[in-house]
Coordinates of C-alpha atoms and ligand atoms in Angstrom, one line a residue:
M1 CA -6.7 10.2 7.7
K2 CA -10.0 9.2 9.4
P3 CA -8.8 7.5 12.0
A4 CA -9.3 3.3 11.7
M5 CA -11.8 3.3 15.2
E6 CA -14.3 6.2 13.8
R7 CA -15.2 3.5 11.5
S8 CA -18.3 1.0 12.3
S9 CA -17.4 -2.4 12.2
V10 CA -21.2 -2.9 11.7
A11 CA -21.5 -0.6 9.0
L12 CA -18.7 -2.5 6.8
A13 CA -19.5 -6.0 7.5
C14 CA -23.0 -4.7 6.0
A15 CA -21.4 -3.1 2.8
L16 CA -19.3 -6.2 2.3
L17 CA -21.8 -8.7 3.1
G18 CA -24.0 -6.4 -0.1
L19 CA -20.5 -6.8 -2.0
V20 CA -20.1 -9.9 -1.6
L21 CA -23.9 -11.2 -2.4
A22 CA -23.2 -9.3 -5.6
V23 CA -20.2 -11.1 -6.8
P24 CA -21.0 -13.1 -9.7
A25 CA -19.4 -16.5 -10.7
A26 CA -15.8 -15.9 -12.7
G27 CA -16.8 -15.8 -16.0
E28 CA -20.3 -14.2 -15.7
G29 CA -18.7 -10.7 -17.0
A30 CA -21.9 -9.2 -15.4
D31 CA -20.4 -5.5 -15.6
S32 CA -22.9 -4.3 -12.4
D33 CA -21.2 -5.4 -9.6
L34 CA -17.7 -7.4 -7.9
G35 CA -15.7 -9.7 -9.8
F36 CA -14.2 -10.6 -12.9
E37 CA -14.4 -10.4 -16.5
P38 CA -12.5 -12.4 -19.1
R39 CA -10.6 -9.3 -21.5
D40 CA -9.0 -10.5 -24.4
F41 CA -4.9 -9.3 -24.0
P42 CA -1.9 -9.8 -25.8
E43 CA -0.2 -12.2 -25.1
L44 CA 3.3 -10.6 -23.9
A45 CA 3.2 -7.3 -22.7
G46 CA 6.0 -4.7 -22.4
P47 CA 8.3 -3.5 -22.1
P48 CA 10.5 -6.6 -21.3
L49 CA 11.9 -7.1 -17.6
P50 CA 14.8 -4.9 -16.6
D51 CA 18.5 -6.5 -16.8
P52 CA 18.9 -8.5 -13.7
A53 CA 22.5 -6.5 -14.1
V54 CA 20.5 -3.1 -13.1
F55 CA 17.6 -4.4 -10.7
P56 CA 18.6 -8.2 -9.3
V57 CA 15.8 -8.0 -7.5
Q58 CA 12.7 -8.2 -9.9
L59 CA 9.3 -8.9 -8.0
V60 CA 7.0 -10.3 -10.4
L61 CA 3.6 -12.8 -10.3
D62 CA 2.4 -12.3 -13.7
D63 CA 3.3 -14.3 -17.0
D64 CA 3.3 -11.3 -19.5
G65 CA 0.0 -11.5 -20.0
A66 CA -3.3 -10.3 -18.6
E67 CA -6.9 -12.7 -19.0
G68 CA -9.6 -10.6 -17.5
V69 CA -10.3 -7.1 -15.7
F70 CA -11.0 -7.3 -12.4
G71 CA -13.0 -4.2 -10.2
F72 CA -16.6 -2.9 -9.0
G73 CA -18.6 -1.9 -12.3
G74 CA -21.9 0.0 -12.3
A75 CA -23.5 1.3 -9.1
N76 CA -21.1 -0.5 -7.0
A77 CA -17.8 1.1 -8.8
R78 CA -15.9 2.5 -6.5
Q79 CA -12.5 2.7 -5.1
F80 CA -10.1 0.3 -4.2
L81 CA -7.3 -1.0 -3.6
W82 CA -5.6 -4.2 -5.4
L83 CA -2.4 -5.6 -4.0
N84 CA 0.0 -8.4 -4.7
S85 CA 2.6 -9.8 -1.7
F86 CA 6.1 -10.6 -3.1
A87 CA 7.3 -13.4 -0.7
S88 CA 10.3 -11.9 2.0
P89 CA 13.0 -10.4 -0.1
G90 CA 15.4 -9.2 2.4
P91 CA 16.7 -5.9 3.1
I92 CA 16.4 -4.1 -0.8
F93 CA 16.0 -0.7 -1.9
L94 CA 12.8 -0.5 -4.0
E95 CA 13.5 1.6 -7.0
E96 CA 10.6 0.9 -9.6
I97 CA 6.9 0.0 -9.6
W98 CA 5.3 -1.2 -12.8
V99 CA 0.9 -1.6 -13.4
L100 CA -0.2 -2.9 -16.3
F101 CA -3.9 -0.9 -17.0
P102 CA -6.5 -2.6 -19.3
A103 CA -8.0 -1.3 -22.4
G104 CA -11.6 -0.3 -22.7
M105 CA -12.4 -0.3 -19.0
D106 CA -12.8 3.5 -18.4
V107 CA -9.4 4.1 -17.4
P108 CA -8.5 7.0 -18.2
V109 CA -4.5 7.8 -19.3
G110 CA -3.9 10.8 -17.1
G111 CA -6.1 9.9 -14.5
D112 CA -5.0 9.7 -11.0
V113 CA -3.8 6.4 -9.2
Q114 CA -1.9 6.0 -5.8
L115 CA 1.0 3.4 -5.3
A116 CA 1.6 1.9 -1.7
V117 CA 3.9 0.4 -0.5
Y118 CA 3.9 -1.9 3.0
V119 CA 5.8 -4.2 5.2
D120 CA 3.9 -7.8 6.2
P121 CA 5.6 -9.1 9.0
D122 CA 3.4 -12.3 9.6
G123 CA 3.1 -12.6 5.9
D124 CA -0.9 -12.2 6.4
P125 CA -2.2 -9.0 4.4
T126 CA -5.5 -9.9 6.1
T127 CA -4.8 -9.0 9.6
G128 CA -3.2 -5.9 7.8
A129 CA 0.5 -4.5 7.1
Q130 CA 2.5 -1.5 7.7
L131 CA 2.4 1.1 5.4
L132 CA 5.7 2.5 4.2
A133 CA 5.8 4.9 1.5
Y134 CA 2.7 5.9 -0.9
Y135 CA 3.1 7.7 -4.3
D136 CA 0.6 10.0 -6.4
E137 CA 1.1 9.2 -9.7
I138 CA -0.9 9.2 -13.0
I139 CA -2.0 6.5 -15.3
Q140 CA 0.7 6.5 -18.2
V141 CA -1.0 4.1 -20.6
A142 CA -4.0 1.8 -21.0
D143 CA -3.8 0.3 -23.6
G144 CA -3.7 -3.4 -21.3
D145 CA -0.2 -4.1 -23.8
T146 CA 2.3 -1.4 -22.1
F147 CA 2.5 -1.5 -17.9
S148 CA 3.1 2.0 -16.6
V149 CA 6.4 2.4 -14.9
Y150 CA 7.1 4.7 -12.1
P151 CA 10.9 5.1 -11.2
L152 CA 10.7 6.4 -7.2
A153 CA 12.3 9.9 -6.9
T154 CA 14.4 7.9 -3.7
P155 CA 15.0 4.4 -3.9
L156 CA 12.7 3.4 -0.9
Q157 CA 15.1 1.2 1.8
I158 CA 12.6 -1.5 2.9
D159 CA 14.9 -3.2 5.7
Q160 CA 11.6 -4.5 8.3
P161 CA 11.7 -8.0 7.9
G162 CA 8.5 -9.6 6.4
D163 CA 6.6 -10.4 2.5
V164 CA 6.2 -6.6 0.3
L165 CA 2.9 -5.3 -0.6
I166 CA 2.7 -3.3 -3.3
G167 CA -0.7 -2.0 -4.4
V168 CA -2.3 0.4 -6.3
V169 CA -5.9 2.7 -5.7
N170 CA -7.8 4.2 -8.5
R171 CA -8.1 8.1 -7.6
F172 CA -9.6 8.5 -10.9
F173 CA -12.8 7.6 -9.7
E174 CA -14.6 8.8 -6.8
T175 CA -16.8 6.5 -5.1
G176 CA -20.8 7.2 -5.5
V177 CA -20.5 9.9 -8.1
D178 CA -21.3 9.1 -11.8
P179 CA -19.6 5.8 -11.5
P180 CA -18.4 4.1 -14.8
P181 CA -18.9 0.3 -15.5
S182 CA -15.0 0.1 -14.2
R183 CA -12.7 -3.1 -13.7
P184 CA -9.2 -1.0 -13.5
A185 CA -7.4 -4.0 -12.6
A186 CA -5.9 -6.3 -15.1
L187 CA -5.7 -10.1 -14.1
D188 CA -3.1 -12.7 -15.3
T189 CA -5.2 -16.0 -14.3
T190 CA -2.9 -18.4 -16.1
L191 CA -0.7 -19.5 -13.1
D192 CA -2.5 -18.4 -9.5
Q193 CA 0.0 -17.6 -7.1
G194 CA -2.6 -16.8 -4.3
R195 CA -0.7 -13.8 -3.4
S196 CA -2.7 -11.0 -5.2
Y197 CA -5.4 -9.1 -2.5
F198 CA -8.0 -6.2 -2.7
A199 CA -9.1 -3.6 0.4
L200 CA -11.9 -1.9 0.5
W201 CA -13.3 0.8 2.6
I202 CA -17.0 2.3 3.5
G203 CA -16.5 5.3 0.4
D204 CA -13.2 6.1 -1.2
A205 CA -10.1 4.5 -0.2
D206 CA -8.4 6.0 3.1
D207 CA -5.8 8.8 2.0
P208 CA -2.7 7.6 2.5
P209 CA -4.3 4.4 2.3
D210 CA -3.5 2.8 5.3
L211 CA -5.0 -1.2 5.9
A212 CA -5.9 -0.3 9.6
G213 CA -9.2 1.3 8.3
S214 CA -10.3 -1.5 5.7
D215 CA -10.7 -5.1 5.0
V216 CA -8.4 -6.9 3.2
I217 CA -9.7 -9.9 1.0
A218 CA -7.7 -12.9 -0.7
L219 CA -8.6 -12.7 -4.6
E220 CA -9.0 -16.0 -5.4
P221 CA -7.7 -16.8 -8.3
G222 CA -5.2 -14.7 -10.3
N223 CA -2.2 -12.5 -10.3
F224 CA -2.7 -8.8 -10.4
M225 CA -0.6 -7.1 -13.0
I226 CA 1.7 -5.2 -10.6
R227 CA 5.4 -5.4 -10.6
A228 CA 8.0 -4.0 -8.7
F229 CA 12.1 -3.8 -8.9
G230 CA 15.1 -2.9 -6.8
R231 CA 18.5 -4.1 -5.7
S232 CA 19.4 -5.6 -2.4
A233 CA 20.2 -3.0 0.3
P234 CA 23.6 -4.3 2.5
A235 CA 22.6 -6.2 5.7
V236 CA 22.3 -4.3 8.8
E237 CA 26.0 -5.7 10.4
I238 CA 26.8 -6.1 14.0
P239 CA 29.9 -4.3 14.8
T240 CA 32.7 -6.9 15.8
L241 CA 35.9 -6.7 17.5
G242 CA 38.9 -7.8 14.9
D243 CA 42.3 -9.5 16.3
T244 CA 43.7 -5.6 17.4
G245 CA 40.4 -4.6 19.1
L246 CA 40.8 -8.4 21.3
A247 CA 44.0 -7.5 22.5
V248 CA 43.3 -4.0 23.2
L249 CA 40.2 -5.3 25.1
A250 CA 42.6 -8.0 26.7
V251 CA 44.8 -5.3 28.0
I252 CA 42.1 -3.2 29.7
L253 CA 40.7 -6.5 30.9
G254 CA 44.3 -7.5 32.4
L255 CA 44.8 -3.7 34.1
V256 CA 41.6 -3.4 35.2
G257 CA 41.8 -7.3 36.9
V258 CA 45.5 -5.8 38.7
A259 CA 43.7 -2.5 40.1
A260 CA 40.8 -4.8 41.6
A261 CA 43.5 -6.4 43.2
R262 CA 45.7 -3.8 44.2
R263 CA 42.9 -2.2 46.0
R264 CA 41.6 -5.3 47.9
A265 CA 45.7 -5.8 49.4
Ligands
CA1 CA1 -1.4 -14.5 -18.0
CA2 CA1 -0.4 -9.3 8.3

């Protein structure tokens, strides 16, 4: 991973300014720049939500159906990270991550993606967040109808307070090399939750995708089709003394007091 301090903030600002200037208005559908493009998706993507008895913690922002795609097409196609920020779920074991990939957007089945999990104590992804874990995976399905489902080999215990961010990097694509007109992120725009973001680096995303070297930008509007599931972890308990322990402590303190009194006598 390249240290953030090696990066030129001026160069990044210039790169971002170029992208922002190139942003088409939502719905214009230009395929050469940063932006949103309406697409037809099935109304209900599968599989159905898991049984809450299996995964009581269900981190979901979308309504099952995407209405469009987001990303950077043509000459500006690039690696980036798209993420959802889930309001603090408390201590959890994270066990599965789901991502819906669109059809017809040069998203290759079997292509590399990277999943990343962060915790964000201040609830503002634009100020960065702590990378907890990342997973190198491949795209299972890219039909706009079926989530790729990624069970974590080991449940990820998240004890730290804060929002949980789950993101995806399109590693199947190398920035600047034979750029396809790809917008790989499926987007639900029915009811904006205001909790989706994307992160840009100069060139390819850092590996691992530490946000310290990136610029994180709020997506407006829409919710990325990224979900996560797990179960609550037991809260960290502060040891306490029971009745017996308190009685023993009282006896010990009494004996200490008697001993001290005798020394003074
Ligand atoms: Ca929708
Ligand atoms: Ca933050």
